[in-house]
Amino acid sequence: MSFNYTEIERVTKLTKKEFIENYYKKQRPVVITNQIEDWPAFTKWNLDFIKEIAGDKTVPLYDSRKTDYTKKVNEPDFKMTMAEYIDILEKGPTDLRIFLYNLMKDAPSMKDDMRWPDLGIRLLKNLPLVFFGGENAKVFMHYDIDFPNIFHFHFDGKKQCVLVDPKETKYMYRLPYSWICHEEIDFDNPDFDRFPALKKGKSVHYAIATRRNAVYARRLVALHEVSNARILVKSTIVGRQTKKFVQRFKECSFQQILR
């Protein structure tokens, strides 16, 4: 038995007014197609390109294991070069993923391949974070720590996103003083007998994003991701909480920010 999902609306290339009035102000998630086809990255970015410009960089990797209290927050499970990781991706399914990696810092020329959309909002352009994931990679149901409005720009592969309406995240068994939900819950096949409150969640949405797609996700949402998104860039819409987070990011180490 699974959730009664509602598919997130899909639209083609929004104007500034359409995005602000119909989605941003109303805090409605949306999948936007054909919004990034004018980016040089759209035709350039693939695994061969990434291996060429950043293959020697050491990258943090995570698998599907549960949170370990003995490890630092977001401490990677493995490290290897980008070239070694891409070789693993190309061999077949894997649960290894790259999470919150500032690839543009190691390969700054990639920023020239991006053309930020003019949708009437300010994007955090100096910190575009890159995500990679194999066919079996999953991200546990979680909240982003600064509760931002975000865009996911997809360049290769496919990813399923599950979003829960903020009014109903109280049914998702969020752990106290944490930004994750109970890790014993399989959100792809939930056990409603063991976790009965899940049945009360009526506004559970999903979207399948592929190449050419941009996904807008609203604030204060719980998010679960099943990935084969081999190249994905996340950018945050600048707001009050995001400004505070960026200031702390500049002042502290990443581990300190998350404590």
XYZ file of C-alpha atoms in Angstrom:
259
model
C 0.000 0.000 0.000
C 1.287 3.465 -0.833
C 0.297 7.105 -0.539
C -2.467 8.521 -2.683
C -0.104 10.701 -4.672
C -1.035 13.836 -6.583
C 1.220 14.536 -9.542
C 2.875 17.951 -9.484
C 1.765 20.204 -12.322
C 3.987 20.344 -15.417
C 4.168 23.478 -17.541
C 6.274 24.732 -20.448
C 8.625 27.683 -19.949
C 7.017 30.206 -17.619
C 7.153 33.970 -17.842
C 8.124 36.059 -14.827
C 4.507 37.035 -14.161
C 3.203 33.475 -14.535
C 5.745 32.071 -12.106
C 5.285 34.773 -9.446
C 1.486 34.907 -9.551
C 0.661 31.233 -10.059
C 3.402 29.433 -8.129
C 5.720 31.546 -5.983
C 3.055 33.642 -4.233
C 0.770 30.629 -3.860
C 3.680 28.392 -2.821
C 2.726 25.731 -5.361
C 5.424 23.350 -6.589
C 5.792 22.985 -10.341
C 7.890 21.186 -12.936
C 8.967 23.579 -15.695
C 10.047 22.118 -19.029
C 12.138 23.858 -21.710
C 13.376 26.492 -19.255
C 17.109 25.779 -19.556
C 17.579 24.954 -23.236
C 19.403 28.246 -23.824
C 22.102 27.308 -21.278
C 25.407 26.171 -22.824
C 25.348 23.553 -20.053
C 22.327 21.964 -21.696
C 24.421 20.605 -24.561
C 27.832 20.439 -22.846
C 27.239 18.831 -19.479
C 27.425 15.059 -19.468
C 29.511 12.553 -17.555
C 32.356 12.652 -20.071
C 32.538 16.450 -19.732
C 32.487 16.301 -15.925
C 35.219 13.674 -15.925
C 37.351 15.827 -18.214
C 37.191 19.034 -16.174
C 36.922 17.610 -12.643
C 37.940 13.964 -12.844
C 40.885 14.445 -10.493
C 38.850 16.167 -7.764
C 38.130 14.246 -4.563
C 34.366 14.127 -3.932
C 32.245 13.175 -0.882
C 29.980 10.148 -1.333
C 26.979 8.873 0.605
C 25.121 5.572 0.439
C 21.783 4.383 1.825
C 22.921 3.633 5.381
C 21.017 5.210 8.251
C 22.283 8.122 10.311
C 25.198 7.230 12.556
C 25.389 9.260 15.759
C 29.132 8.590 16.018
C 29.822 10.526 12.818
C 29.829 14.257 12.238
C 26.806 15.782 10.540
C 27.035 15.152 6.782
C 30.361 13.377 7.164
C 30.724 11.385 3.913
C 30.632 7.602 3.913
C 33.344 7.413 1.255
C 35.672 9.632 -0.730
C 37.119 9.029 -4.181
C 37.955 10.983 -7.294
C 35.169 12.193 -9.525
C 36.533 10.005 -12.350
C 36.322 6.899 -10.148
C 32.756 7.749 -9.147
C 31.666 8.333 -12.742
C 33.093 4.930 -13.658
C 30.823 3.400 -10.992
C 27.787 5.293 -12.329
C 28.432 4.062 -15.845
C 28.716 0.410 -14.789
C 25.110 0.192 -13.562
C 22.836 0.724 -10.545
C 24.442 2.052 -7.371
C 23.173 3.760 -4.234
C 26.210 6.045 -4.065
C 25.392 9.736 -4.421
C 27.106 13.099 -4.219
C 25.285 15.527 -1.953
C 25.671 19.292 -1.538
C 28.918 19.446 -3.498
C 30.163 22.855 -4.634
C 31.646 21.602 -7.907
C 31.773 25.155 -9.278
C 34.443 25.960 -6.710
C 36.675 23.215 -8.115
C 35.673 23.834 -11.742
C 34.741 27.559 -11.906
C 34.493 27.582 -15.710
C 31.195 25.683 -15.368
C 29.531 28.871 -14.128
C 29.939 30.321 -17.630
C 27.679 27.543 -18.930
C 24.696 28.679 -16.855
C 22.041 31.254 -17.810
C 19.914 32.003 -14.784
C 16.195 32.320 -15.619
C 14.509 35.686 -15.131
C 11.488 34.646 -13.101
C 11.157 37.695 -10.878
C 13.108 36.265 -7.945
C 16.711 36.468 -6.756
C 18.705 33.248 -6.922
C 21.719 32.413 -4.801
C 24.097 32.395 -7.764
C 27.366 32.173 -5.844
C 26.547 28.769 -4.339
C 25.005 26.458 -6.977
C 25.289 23.012 -5.431
C 25.643 19.918 -7.592
C 24.092 16.503 -6.916
C 24.794 13.147 -8.556
C 23.053 9.845 -7.947
C 22.962 6.312 -9.291
C 19.848 4.356 -10.193
C 19.380 2.985 -6.668
C 20.261 6.189 -4.808
C 17.689 7.546 -2.365
C 17.576 10.584 -0.097
C 15.642 10.093 3.135
C 12.581 12.236 3.805
C 13.972 15.507 5.118
C 13.674 19.272 5.403
C 16.327 21.588 4.005
C 17.954 23.200 7.025
C 17.279 26.805 5.961
C 13.696 26.064 4.777
C 14.299 27.666 1.360
C 12.397 27.974 -1.862
C 14.554 26.022 -4.299
C 15.024 25.115 -7.937
C 16.430 21.793 -9.112
C 17.842 22.029 -12.637
C 18.255 18.615 -14.299
C 20.889 17.944 -16.938
C 21.181 14.164 -17.105
C 19.231 11.182 -15.827
C 15.875 11.056 -14.047
C 14.685 11.709 -10.506
C 11.435 11.231 -8.616
C 10.651 13.830 -5.943
C 8.032 13.351 -3.234
C 6.852 16.531 -1.526
C 4.586 16.787 1.505
C 2.441 19.850 2.107
C 3.721 21.868 5.113
C 0.348 21.499 6.838
C 0.787 17.738 6.865
C 4.430 17.239 7.715
C 3.315 16.663 11.320
C 2.176 13.228 10.134
C 5.578 12.328 8.693
C 7.226 11.331 12.017
C 9.812 14.057 12.010
C 12.463 13.376 14.638
C 12.678 15.980 17.432
C 15.419 18.592 17.038
C 16.237 17.216 13.617
C 15.529 17.864 9.931
C 14.904 14.205 9.041
C 11.945 11.873 9.491
C 11.923 8.444 11.131
C 14.418 6.382 9.148
C 12.541 3.103 9.612
C 9.818 4.395 7.274
C 10.035 3.217 3.687
C 8.360 6.123 1.916
C 8.220 4.118 -1.325
C 6.212 1.385 0.407
C 5.017 2.776 3.774
C 3.840 0.512 6.586
C 0.613 2.188 7.683
C 0.064 -0.311 10.492
C 3.388 0.525 12.127
C 3.188 4.249 11.311
C -0.574 4.997 11.247
C -0.254 8.796 11.184
C 1.051 8.527 7.633
C -2.486 7.701 6.505
C -3.566 11.205 7.492
C -1.284 12.755 4.902
C -3.614 13.707 2.069
C -1.408 16.235 0.246
C 1.533 14.114 -0.845
C 2.815 15.156 -4.256
C 5.294 13.626 -6.633
C 7.118 14.628 -9.771
C 9.419 12.802 -12.138
C 12.048 15.186 -13.456
C 14.230 14.431 -16.443
C 16.701 16.260 -18.651
C 15.429 19.748 -19.629
C 13.348 20.070 -16.431
C 13.490 22.615 -13.626
C 11.616 21.739 -10.421
C 10.437 24.503 -8.091
C 9.891 23.322 -4.509
C 8.249 25.573 -1.938
C 9.381 26.441 1.598
C 8.853 24.282 4.688
C 8.277 21.124 2.691
C 9.322 17.575 3.505
C 11.182 16.031 0.595
C 12.027 12.462 -0.398
C 14.028 11.719 -3.523
C 14.604 8.564 -5.559
C 17.365 9.263 -8.002
C 18.967 8.391 -11.245
C 19.714 12.105 -11.663
C 23.274 11.871 -12.808
C 23.786 15.645 -13.038
C 21.564 18.055 -11.086
C 22.150 21.630 -9.927
C 20.258 23.071 -6.976
C 19.850 26.810 -6.561
C 18.122 28.611 -3.708
C 15.794 31.594 -3.961
C 17.207 34.306 -1.718
C 15.061 35.115 1.303
C 15.543 36.176 4.904
C 16.422 32.699 6.196
C 18.753 32.058 3.273
C 20.677 35.283 3.921
C 21.205 34.226 7.539
C 22.351 30.783 6.414
C 24.829 32.189 3.880
C 26.267 34.533 6.496
C 26.828 31.604 8.839
C 28.251 29.596 5.939
C 30.890 32.289 5.475
C 31.666 32.471 9.195
C 31.708 28.781 10.146
C 32.607 25.360 8.886
C 29.784 23.371 7.303
C 29.655 21.017 10.295
C 29.213 23.975 12.658
C 26.337 25.345 10.594
C 24.418 22.083 10.859
C 24.787 21.698 14.608
